[in-house]
mmCIF file of C-alpha atoms in Angstrom:
data_model
loop_
_atom_site.group_PDB
_atom_site.id
_atom_site.type_symbol
_atom_site.label_atom_id
_atom_site.label_comp_id
_atom_site.label_asym_id
_atom_site.label_seq_id
_atom_site.Cartn_x
_atom_site.Cartn_y
_atom_site.Cartn_z
ATOM 1 C CA UNK A 1 -0.107 0.236 0.267
ATOM 2 C CA UNK A 2 0.957 3.503 -0.837
ATOM 3 C CA UNK A 3 0.921 5.608 2.933
ATOM 4 C CA UNK A 4 -0.591 9.210 1.390
ATOM 5 C CA UNK A 5 -0.379 13.367 3.472
ATOM 6 C CA UNK A 6 -2.729 15.869 2.593
ATOM 7 C CA UNK A 7 -1.582 19.114 3.749
ATOM 8 C CA UNK A 8 -4.230 21.693 3.211
ATOM 9 C CA UNK A 9 -7.946 19.102 3.808
ATOM 10 C CA UNK A 10 -10.503 21.191 4.700
ATOM 11 C CA UNK A 11 -10.642 22.750 1.561
ATOM 12 C CA UNK A 12 -13.219 21.464 -2.012
ATOM 13 C CA UNK A 13 -10.066 20.040 -3.566
ATOM 14 C CA UNK A 14 -9.142 18.283 -0.680
ATOM 15 C CA UNK A 15 -12.559 16.355 0.213
ATOM 16 C CA UNK A 16 -12.779 14.893 -3.622
ATOM 17 C CA UNK A 17 -9.553 14.042 -2.734
ATOM 18 C CA UNK A 18 -9.919 12.160 0.197
ATOM 19 C CA UNK A 19 -13.097 10.841 -1.082
ATOM 20 C CA UNK A 20 -10.812 9.253 -4.351
ATOM 21 C CA UNK A 21 -8.328 8.287 -2.260
ATOM 22 C CA UNK A 22 -10.817 6.372 0.400
ATOM 23 C CA UNK A 23 -11.059 3.710 -1.810
ATOM 24 C CA UNK A 24 -7.932 3.547 -4.051
ATOM 25 C CA UNK A 25 -7.761 -0.264 -3.701
ATOM 26 C CA UNK A 26 -3.453 0.953 -3.632
ATOM 27 C CA UNK A 27 -3.387 3.963 -1.052
ATOM 28 C CA UNK A 28 -4.328 4.363 2.602
ATOM 29 C CA UNK A 29 -4.483 7.889 3.738
ATOM 30 C CA UNK A 30 -1.933 8.605 6.688
ATOM 31 C CA UNK A 31 -2.769 11.733 7.880
ATOM 32 C CA UNK A 32 -5.185 15.161 6.534
ATOM 33 C CA UNK A 33 -3.777 17.857 8.198
ATOM 34 C CA UNK A 34 -5.346 21.123 8.745
ATOM 35 C CA UNK A 35 -4.255 23.811 11.746
ATOM 36 C CA UNK A 36 -7.743 25.132 11.749
ATOM 37 C CA UNK A 37 -9.907 21.466 12.191
ATOM 38 C CA UNK A 38 -6.920 19.544 14.018
ATOM 39 C CA UNK A 39 -8.531 17.840 16.613
ATOM 40 C CA UNK A 40 -11.590 17.535 14.553
ATOM 41 C CA UNK A 41 -13.036 14.481 12.144
ATOM 42 C CA UNK A 42 -13.033 14.569 8.857
ATOM 43 C CA UNK A 43 -16.081 13.960 8.336
ATOM 44 C CA UNK A 44 -17.356 17.261 10.314
ATOM 45 C CA UNK A 45 -15.792 18.942 7.411
ATOM 46 C CA UNK A 46 -16.487 16.961 4.491
ATOM 47 C CA UNK A 47 -20.036 15.622 5.569
ATOM 48 C CA UNK A 48 -20.862 13.556 2.294
ATOM 49 C CA UNK A 49 -17.743 11.732 4.027
ATOM 50 C CA UNK A 50 -20.238 10.722 7.028
ATOM 51 C CA UNK A 51 -19.966 6.874 7.355
ATOM 52 C CA UNK A 52 -16.960 6.683 5.302
ATOM 53 C CA UNK A 53 -14.117 7.501 7.182
ATOM 54 C CA UNK A 54 -12.707 7.392 11.122
ATOM 55 C CA UNK A 55 -9.381 10.094 9.552
ATOM 56 C CA UNK A 56 -9.126 13.075 12.806
ATOM 57 C CA UNK A 57 -7.140 15.962 11.405
ATOM 58 C CA UNK A 58 -4.005 16.285 12.291
ATOM 59 C CA UNK A 59 -1.332 19.165 13.223
ATOM 60 C CA UNK A 60 1.767 17.234 12.702
ATOM 61 C CA UNK A 61 3.165 16.337 10.195
ATOM 62 C CA UNK A 62 4.855 12.792 9.304
ATOM 63 C CA UNK A 63 7.292 11.891 7.088
ATOM 64 C CA UNK A 64 6.129 7.477 6.933
ATOM 65 C CA UNK A 65 4.736 8.251 3.495
ATOM 66 C CA UNK A 66 5.876 7.644 -0.371
ATOM 67 C CA UNK A 67 3.930 11.128 -1.229
ATOM 68 C CA UNK A 68 1.908 13.940 -0.024
ATOM 69 C CA UNK A 69 -0.755 16.435 -2.049
ATOM 70 C CA UNK A 70 -0.813 19.817 -1.196
ATOM 71 C CA UNK A 71 -4.217 21.459 -1.469
ATOM 72 C CA UNK A 72 -3.449 24.846 0.195
ATOM 73 C CA UNK A 73 -3.968 28.082 -1.704
ATOM 74 C CA UNK A 74 -2.296 30.367 -4.482
ATOM 75 C CA UNK A 75 1.357 31.156 -2.500
ATOM 76 C CA UNK A 76 1.134 28.709 0.199
ATOM 77 C CA UNK A 77 3.283 25.230 -0.970
ATOM 78 C CA UNK A 78 6.153 27.160 -1.390
ATOM 79 C CA UNK A 79 6.050 28.353 1.444
ATOM 80 C CA UNK A 80 5.230 24.932 3.181
ATOM 81 C CA UNK A 81 8.348 24.152 1.615
ATOM 82 C CA UNK A 82 10.473 26.552 2.195
ATOM 83 C CA UNK A 83 9.383 25.565 6.329
ATOM 84 C CA UNK A 84 9.412 21.924 5.846
ATOM 85 C CA UNK A 85 12.760 20.217 5.172
ATOM 86 C CA UNK A 86 11.099 16.837 3.723
ATOM 87 C CA UNK A 87 13.035 13.746 2.525
ATOM 88 C CA UNK A 88 14.044 14.211 -1.290
ATOM 89 C CA UNK A 89 11.683 9.908 -1.705
ATOM 90 C CA UNK A 90 8.588 11.757 -0.645
ATOM 91 C CA UNK A 91 6.969 12.734 -3.840
ATOM 92 C CA UNK A 92 4.565 15.606 -3.848
ATOM 93 C CA UNK A 93 1.736 17.052 -5.918
ATOM 94 C CA UNK A 94 1.018 20.074 -5.677
ATOM 95 C CA UNK A 95 -2.420 21.482 -6.388
ATOM 96 C CA UNK A 96 -1.564 25.569 -6.356
ATOM 97 C CA UNK A 97 -0.032 27.437 -9.088
ATOM 98 C CA UNK A 98 3.340 27.841 -7.449
ATOM 99 C CA UNK A 99 4.745 25.687 -9.873
ATOM 100 C CA UNK A 100 2.810 25.330 -12.854
ATOM 101 C CA UNK A 101 5.224 27.961 -14.636
ATOM 102 C CA UNK A 102 8.743 27.003 -16.017
ATOM 103 C CA UNK A 103 10.233 29.732 -13.875
ATOM 104 C CA UNK A 104 8.621 28.848 -10.910
ATOM 105 C CA UNK A 105 9.111 25.276 -11.609
ATOM 106 C CA UNK A 106 12.265 23.955 -10.658
ATOM 107 C CA UNK A 107 12.307 19.965 -10.864
ATOM 108 C CA UNK A 108 7.822 20.261 -10.545
ATOM 109 C CA UNK A 109 7.027 18.752 -14.119
ATOM 110 C CA UNK A 110 3.498 20.054 -15.266
ATOM 111 C CA UNK A 111 1.171 17.409 -14.558
ATOM 112 C CA UNK A 112 -1.238 17.423 -17.579
ATOM 113 C CA UNK A 113 -1.052 14.054 -19.076
ATOM 114 C CA UNK A 114 -2.553 14.874 -22.399
ATOM 115 C CA UNK A 115 0.985 16.354 -22.718
ATOM 116 C CA UNK A 116 3.912 14.802 -20.350
ATOM 117 C CA UNK A 117 2.572 11.519 -19.839
ATOM 118 C CA UNK A 118 5.661 10.149 -20.390
ATOM 119 C CA UNK A 119 7.556 12.715 -17.983
ATOM 120 C CA UNK A 120 5.113 12.158 -15.377
ATOM 121 C CA UNK A 121 5.506 8.676 -15.001
ATOM 122 C CA UNK A 122 9.219 9.643 -13.801
ATOM 123 C CA UNK A 123 8.779 12.683 -12.074
ATOM 124 C CA UNK A 124 8.965 12.360 -8.745
ATOM 125 C CA UNK A 125 7.059 16.336 -8.399
ATOM 126 C CA UNK A 126 4.432 17.219 -10.198
ATOM 127 C CA UNK A 127 2.686 20.907 -10.280
ATOM 128 C CA UNK A 128 -0.974 19.842 -10.850
ATOM 129 C CA UNK A 129 -2.552 22.111 -13.598
ATOM 130 C CA UNK A 130 -5.312 25.030 -13.170
ATOM 131 C CA UNK A 131 -9.024 23.582 -13.664
ATOM 132 C CA UNK A 132 -10.203 26.204 -16.611
ATOM 133 C CA UNK A 133 -6.850 25.725 -18.032
ATOM 134 C CA UNK A 134 -6.621 21.904 -18.117
ATOM 135 C CA UNK A 135 -9.866 22.308 -20.312
ATOM 136 C CA UNK A 136 -8.505 25.241 -22.519
ATOM 137 C CA UNK A 137 -5.741 23.025 -22.771
ATOM 138 C CA UNK A 138 -7.279 20.309 -24.094
ATOM 139 C CA UNK A 139 -9.242 21.831 -26.016
ATOM 140 C CA UNK A 140 -5.890 23.010 -27.947
ATOM 141 C CA UNK A 141 -3.004 20.587 -28.306
ATOM 142 C CA UNK A 142 -4.111 18.503 -30.920
ATOM 143 C CA UNK A 143 -4.338 22.135 -33.341
ATOM 144 C CA UNK A 144 -0.397 22.940 -31.383
ATOM 145 C CA UNK A 145 0.739 19.449 -32.064
ATOM 146 C CA UNK A 146 -0.203 19.468 -35.909
ATOM 147 C CA UNK A 147 0.930 23.346 -36.032
ATOM 148 C CA UNK A 148 -1.910 24.512 -37.157
ATOM 149 C CA UNK A 149 -3.039 27.388 -34.920
ATOM 150 C CA UNK A 150 -1.929 30.675 -37.046
ATOM 151 C CA UNK A 151 -4.034 33.194 -35.585
ATOM 152 C CA UNK A 152 -5.457 34.456 -32.565
ATOM 153 C CA UNK A 153 -7.272 32.337 -30.578
ATOM 154 C CA UNK A 154 -10.774 32.985 -28.676
ATOM 155 C CA UNK A 155 -12.305 31.188 -25.894
ATOM 156 C CA UNK A 156 -14.598 32.067 -22.899
ATOM 157 C CA UNK A 157 -15.588 29.224 -20.157
ATOM 158 C CA UNK A 158 -17.707 29.257 -16.987
ATOM 159 C CA UNK A 159 -17.702 27.481 -13.661
ATOM 160 C CA UNK A 160 -19.553 26.457 -10.913
ATOM 161 C CA UNK A 161 -19.258 28.309 -7.714
ATOM 162 C CA UNK A 162 -16.761 25.895 -6.137
ATOM 163 C CA UNK A 163 -14.760 26.766 -8.384
ATOM 164 C CA UNK A 164 -13.962 29.691 -5.781
ATOM 165 C CA UNK A 165 -12.702 27.723 -3.015
ATOM 166 C CA UNK A 166 -14.416 27.235 0.378
ATOM 167 C CA UNK A 167 -13.787 30.474 1.944
ATOM 168 C CA UNK A 168 -16.847 33.030 1.171
ATOM 169 C CA UNK A 169 -16.496 36.003 -0.259
ATOM 170 C CA UNK A 170 -19.406 38.448 -1.929
ATOM 171 C CA UNK A 171 -20.265 36.648 -5.779
ATOM 172 C CA UNK A 172 -19.661 33.182 -4.070
ATOM 173 C CA UNK A 173 -23.349 33.530 -1.585
ATOM 174 C CA UNK A 174 -25.962 32.000 -2.856
ATOM 175 C CA UNK A 175 -28.414 34.513 -2.700
ATOM 176 C CA UNK A 176 -26.073 36.475 -5.158
ATOM 177 C CA UNK A 177 -25.350 33.473 -7.173
ATOM 178 C CA UNK A 178 -28.745 31.269 -8.164
ATOM 179 C CA UNK A 179 -30.452 32.780 -11.188
ATOM 180 C CA UNK A 180 -27.045 34.772 -11.453
ATOM 181 C CA UNK A 181 -23.675 34.552 -14.539
ATOM 182 C CA UNK A 182 -20.878 37.224 -14.433
ATOM 183 C CA UNK A 183 -18.009 37.968 -15.839
ATOM 184 C CA UNK A 184 -14.683 38.016 -13.975
ATOM 185 C CA UNK A 185 -10.748 38.499 -14.632
ATOM 186 C CA UNK A 186 -12.167 39.646 -17.936
ATOM 187 C CA UNK A 187 -8.632 39.072 -20.223
ATOM 188 C CA UNK A 188 -6.579 38.652 -17.734
ATOM 189 C CA UNK A 189 -7.199 35.116 -15.847
ATOM 190 C CA UNK A 190 -4.278 33.683 -14.387
ATOM 191 C CA UNK A 191 -4.094 30.494 -15.948
ATOM 192 C CA UNK A 192 -3.520 31.942 -19.463
ATOM 193 C CA UNK A 193 0.241 31.610 -19.143
ATOM 194 C CA UNK A 194 -0.425 28.293 -18.793
ATOM 195 C CA UNK A 195 -1.818 27.719 -21.764
ATOM 196 C CA UNK A 196 -0.040 30.105 -23.351
ATOM 197 C CA UNK A 197 2.993 27.792 -22.446
ATOM 198 C CA UNK A 198 2.197 24.684 -23.252
ATOM 199 C CA UNK A 199 1.078 25.711 -26.207
ATOM 200 C CA UNK A 200 4.269 26.674 -27.040
ATOM 201 C CA UNK A 201 5.363 23.117 -25.982
ATOM 202 C CA UNK A 202 4.057 21.800 -28.494
ATOM 203 C CA UNK A 203 4.295 24.647 -31.761
ATOM 204 C CA UNK A 204 7.024 26.603 -30.495
ATOM 205 C CA UNK A 205 6.551 29.104 -33.065
ATOM 206 C CA UNK A 206 3.163 30.509 -32.197
ATOM 207 C CA UNK A 207 2.592 34.244 -32.261
ATOM 208 C CA UNK A 208 -0.871 34.890 -32.170
ATOM 209 C CA UNK A 209 -3.081 36.284 -28.431
ATOM 210 C CA UNK A 210 -5.035 34.429 -26.440
ATOM 211 C CA UNK A 211 -8.555 36.136 -25.782
ATOM 212 C CA UNK A 212 -10.383 34.329 -22.961
ATOM 213 C CA UNK A 213 -13.032 35.311 -21.233
ATOM 214 C CA UNK A 214 -13.858 33.814 -17.865
ATOM 215 C CA UNK A 215 -17.887 33.700 -16.228
ATOM 216 C CA UNK A 216 -19.390 32.073 -12.790
ATOM 217 C CA UNK A 217 -22.027 29.787 -13.376
ATOM 218 C CA UNK A 218 -25.162 29.611 -11.062
ATOM 219 C CA UNK A 219 -24.758 25.939 -10.804
ATOM 220 C CA UNK A 220 -22.252 23.892 -7.968
ATOM 221 C CA UNK A 221 -19.570 22.382 -10.526
ATOM 222 C CA UNK A 222 -18.268 21.903 -14.298
ATOM 223 C CA UNK A 223 -16.336 23.816 -16.803
ATOM 224 C CA UNK A 224 -17.695 24.472 -20.035
ATOM 225 C CA UNK A 225 -15.378 26.002 -22.597
ATOM 226 C CA UNK A 226 -15.486 26.697 -26.055
ATOM 227 C CA UNK A 227 -12.800 27.872 -28.154
ATOM 228 C CA UNK A 228 -11.892 28.918 -31.925
ATOM 229 C CA UNK A 229 -9.577 29.844 -34.194
ATOM 230 C CA UNK A 230 -9.101 30.631 -38.610
ATOM 231 C CA UNK A 231 -8.342 27.496 -40.141
ATOM 232 C CA UNK A 232 -8.201 25.986 -43.892
ATOM 233 C CA UNK A 233 -7.943 22.558 -42.565
ATOM 234 C CA UNK A 234 -12.040 20.782 -43.192
ATOM 235 C CA UNK A 235 -13.864 19.102 -40.220
ATOM 236 C CA UNK A 236 -13.222 15.962 -41.200
ATOM 237 C CA UNK A 237 -9.450 16.418 -41.288
ATOM 238 C CA UNK A 238 -10.280 17.831 -37.606
ATOM 239 C CA UNK A 239 -12.188 15.671 -36.570
ATOM 240 C CA UNK A 240 -9.827 12.880 -36.624
ATOM 241 C CA UNK A 241 -7.092 14.879 -35.687
ATOM 242 C CA UNK A 242 -8.688 15.016 -32.338
ATOM 243 C CA UNK A 243 -9.389 11.478 -32.267
ATOM 244 C CA UNK A 244 -5.862 10.443 -33.637
ATOM 245 C CA UNK A 245 -4.588 13.107 -30.757
ATOM 246 C CA UNK A 246 -6.663 11.552 -28.349
ATOM 247 C CA UNK A 247 -6.605 8.010 -28.744
ATOM 248 C CA UNK A 248 -4.643 6.594 -26.315
ATOM 249 C CA UNK A 249 -5.933 9.060 -23.536
ATOM 250 C CA UNK A 250 -7.527 7.944 -20.274
ATOM 251 C CA UNK A 251 -9.619 10.195 -19.414
ATOM 252 C CA UNK A 252 -10.006 13.019 -22.932
ATOM 253 C CA UNK A 253 -12.997 11.191 -25.273
ATOM 254 C CA UNK A 254 -14.619 13.220 -28.456
ATOM 255 C CA UNK A 255 -18.143 13.698 -29.109
ATOM 256 C CA UNK A 256 -19.860 12.860 -32.083
ATOM 257 C CA UNK A 257 -22.474 15.493 -30.843
ATOM 258 C CA UNK A 258 -22.568 18.796 -28.743
ATOM 259 C CA UNK A 259 -21.711 17.669 -25.158
ATOM 260 C CA UNK A 260 -23.542 18.481 -21.764
ATOM 261 C CA UNK A 261 -21.902 19.429 -18.701
ATOM 262 C CA UNK A 262 -23.770 16.928 -16.730
ATOM 263 C CA UNK A 263 -21.714 14.410 -18.968
ATOM 264 C CA UNK A 264 -18.920 15.115 -16.817
ATOM 265 C CA UNK A 265 -19.895 16.244 -13.082
ATOM 266 C CA UNK A 266 -18.693 13.801 -10.981
ATOM 267 C CA UNK A 267 -16.514 11.387 -13.049
ATOM 268 C CA UNK A 268 -12.016 12.861 -14.289
ATOM 269 C CA UNK A 269 -13.850 12.830 -18.199
ATOM 270 C CA UNK A 270 -12.751 14.990 -20.624
ATOM 271 C CA UNK A 271 -15.438 15.192 -23.274
ATOM 272 C CA UNK A 272 -14.147 17.467 -26.662
ATOM 273 C CA UNK A 273 -16.695 18.011 -29.817
ATOM 274 C CA UNK A 274 -15.297 19.716 -33.003
ATOM 275 C CA UNK A 275 -16.961 21.003 -35.869
ATOM 276 C CA UNK A 276 -16.209 24.062 -38.909
ATOM 277 C CA UNK A 277 -18.121 26.822 -39.095
ATOM 278 C CA UNK A 278 -17.557 28.981 -41.913
ATOM 279 C CA UNK A 279 -13.436 28.870 -42.086
ATOM 280 C CA UNK A 280 -13.404 28.862 -37.919
ATOM 281 C CA UNK A 281 -12.554 25.535 -35.382
ATOM 282 C CA UNK A 282 -15.079 25.271 -32.457
ATOM 283 C CA UNK A 283 -14.217 23.263 -29.920
ATOM 284 C CA UNK A 284 -15.982 22.288 -26.822
ATOM 285 C CA UNK A 285 -14.514 21.442 -23.681
ATOM 286 C CA UNK A 286 -16.168 19.559 -20.801
ATOM 287 C CA UNK A 287 -14.705 18.481 -17.193
ATOM 288 C CA UNK A 288 -15.525 18.469 -13.681
ATOM 289 C CA UNK A 289 -13.532 21.581 -12.253
ATOM 290 C CA UNK A 290 -13.185 19.360 -9.345
ATOM 291 C CA UNK A 291 -11.944 16.024 -10.776
ATOM 292 C CA UNK A 292 -10.300 16.584 -13.969
ATOM 293 C CA UNK A 293 -9.424 19.782 -12.973
ATOM 294 C CA UNK A 294 -8.242 18.856 -9.940
ATOM 295 C CA UNK A 295 -8.393 15.488 -7.437
ATOM 296 C CA UNK A 296 -9.419 13.296 -10.230
ATOM 297 C CA UNK A 297 -6.085 14.422 -12.353
ATOM 298 C CA UNK A 298 -3.999 14.517 -8.930
ATOM 299 C CA UNK A 299 -4.941 11.104 -8.390
ATOM 300 C CA UNK A 300 -4.271 10.053 -12.384
ATOM 301 C CA UNK A 301 -0.516 12.021 -11.784
ATOM 302 C CA UNK A 302 0.229 9.864 -8.520
ATOM 303 C CA UNK A 303 -1.649 6.485 -10.507
ATOM 304 C CA UNK A 304 1.187 7.292 -13.111
ATOM 305 C CA UNK A 305 3.818 8.217 -10.988
ATOM 306 C CA UNK A 306 3.799 5.494 -8.585
ATOM 307 C CA UNK A 307 3.110 2.905 -12.342
ATOM 308 C CA UNK A 308 -0.514 1.184 -11.333
ATOM 309 C CA UNK A 309 -2.991 1.203 -13.635
ATOM 310 C CA UNK A 310 -4.109 5.291 -14.483
ATOM 311 C CA UNK A 311 -7.565 4.560 -14.409
ATOM 312 C CA UNK A 312 -6.821 3.020 -10.522
ATOM 313 C CA UNK A 313 -10.071 4.685 -8.013
ATOM 314 C CA UNK A 314 -11.029 7.128 -10.806
ATOM 315 C CA UNK A 315 -14.032 4.768 -11.792
ATOM 316 C CA UNK A 316 -16.456 7.505 -11.201
ATOM 317 C CA UNK A 317 -20.004 7.522 -12.523
ATOM 318 C CA UNK A 318 -21.745 11.288 -14.144
ATOM 319 C CA UNK A 319 -24.869 12.008 -11.543
ATOM 320 C CA UNK A 320 -27.109 11.790 -14.991
ATOM 321 C CA UNK A 321 -29.886 13.880 -16.151
#
């Protein structure tokens, strides 16, 4: 069994991570660290785990683990690791954005499996991608790999309220969020640097601009991204390109029809739909922000790092209609 530690255990992503790992056949959770909840039962915070675990939040870090998941806020992972001297043998999977960019990464591998699978299998440190960044990159990777990105790319995305984290803010209260949609960080979202970095990895000569408009949705979880850019390729060529690129992907699927968000909620799937409209390729990309966009992808990375079957522990079912 692989011994697991989790730091920052009270948030939404940690709750999903605990839920997955409790039922993962190859791991054991040794501790869940939370300084603000130390001594409390984990199922008092993550109430959906009632009857599934008797774990208690700890304020101590045990080194008797093989892998540590960091589920803290952005900037806190780097500070934590500076303050704690962990043995090199402990693998780290960080869910913040602290090590996603090459300028900050050091020996961290960017954990987008559909881009860096071979490197992830050999990695000791993983920077888990952002949720919006995951959806956008999956929409664009095949085009970049084929050198087909020539002009500006326009993207829109809408995310559920869990994407804002568990801490309350004026835009996360039910009375504000319900029956409401709004824009935020228009054309300046923090995940765009990740997307640009991955495009450059596959198509270094791309010089176009990425124009992204993110939206807050009035639902709990899930991300829908649409991306479009001009291309000379036909719809048949584009569909074949995407099918070939994701042929070996464990969780990324090409839909023959325009998909619905509910098809991915509560799963680690990414579903893509491709069509040609006039001279534009339009790609729709759907993921669950807490799973394929965070904790599910983190476990997918862990499976690869330890030589396990990639889908192990991630046979999660859609909530349906």
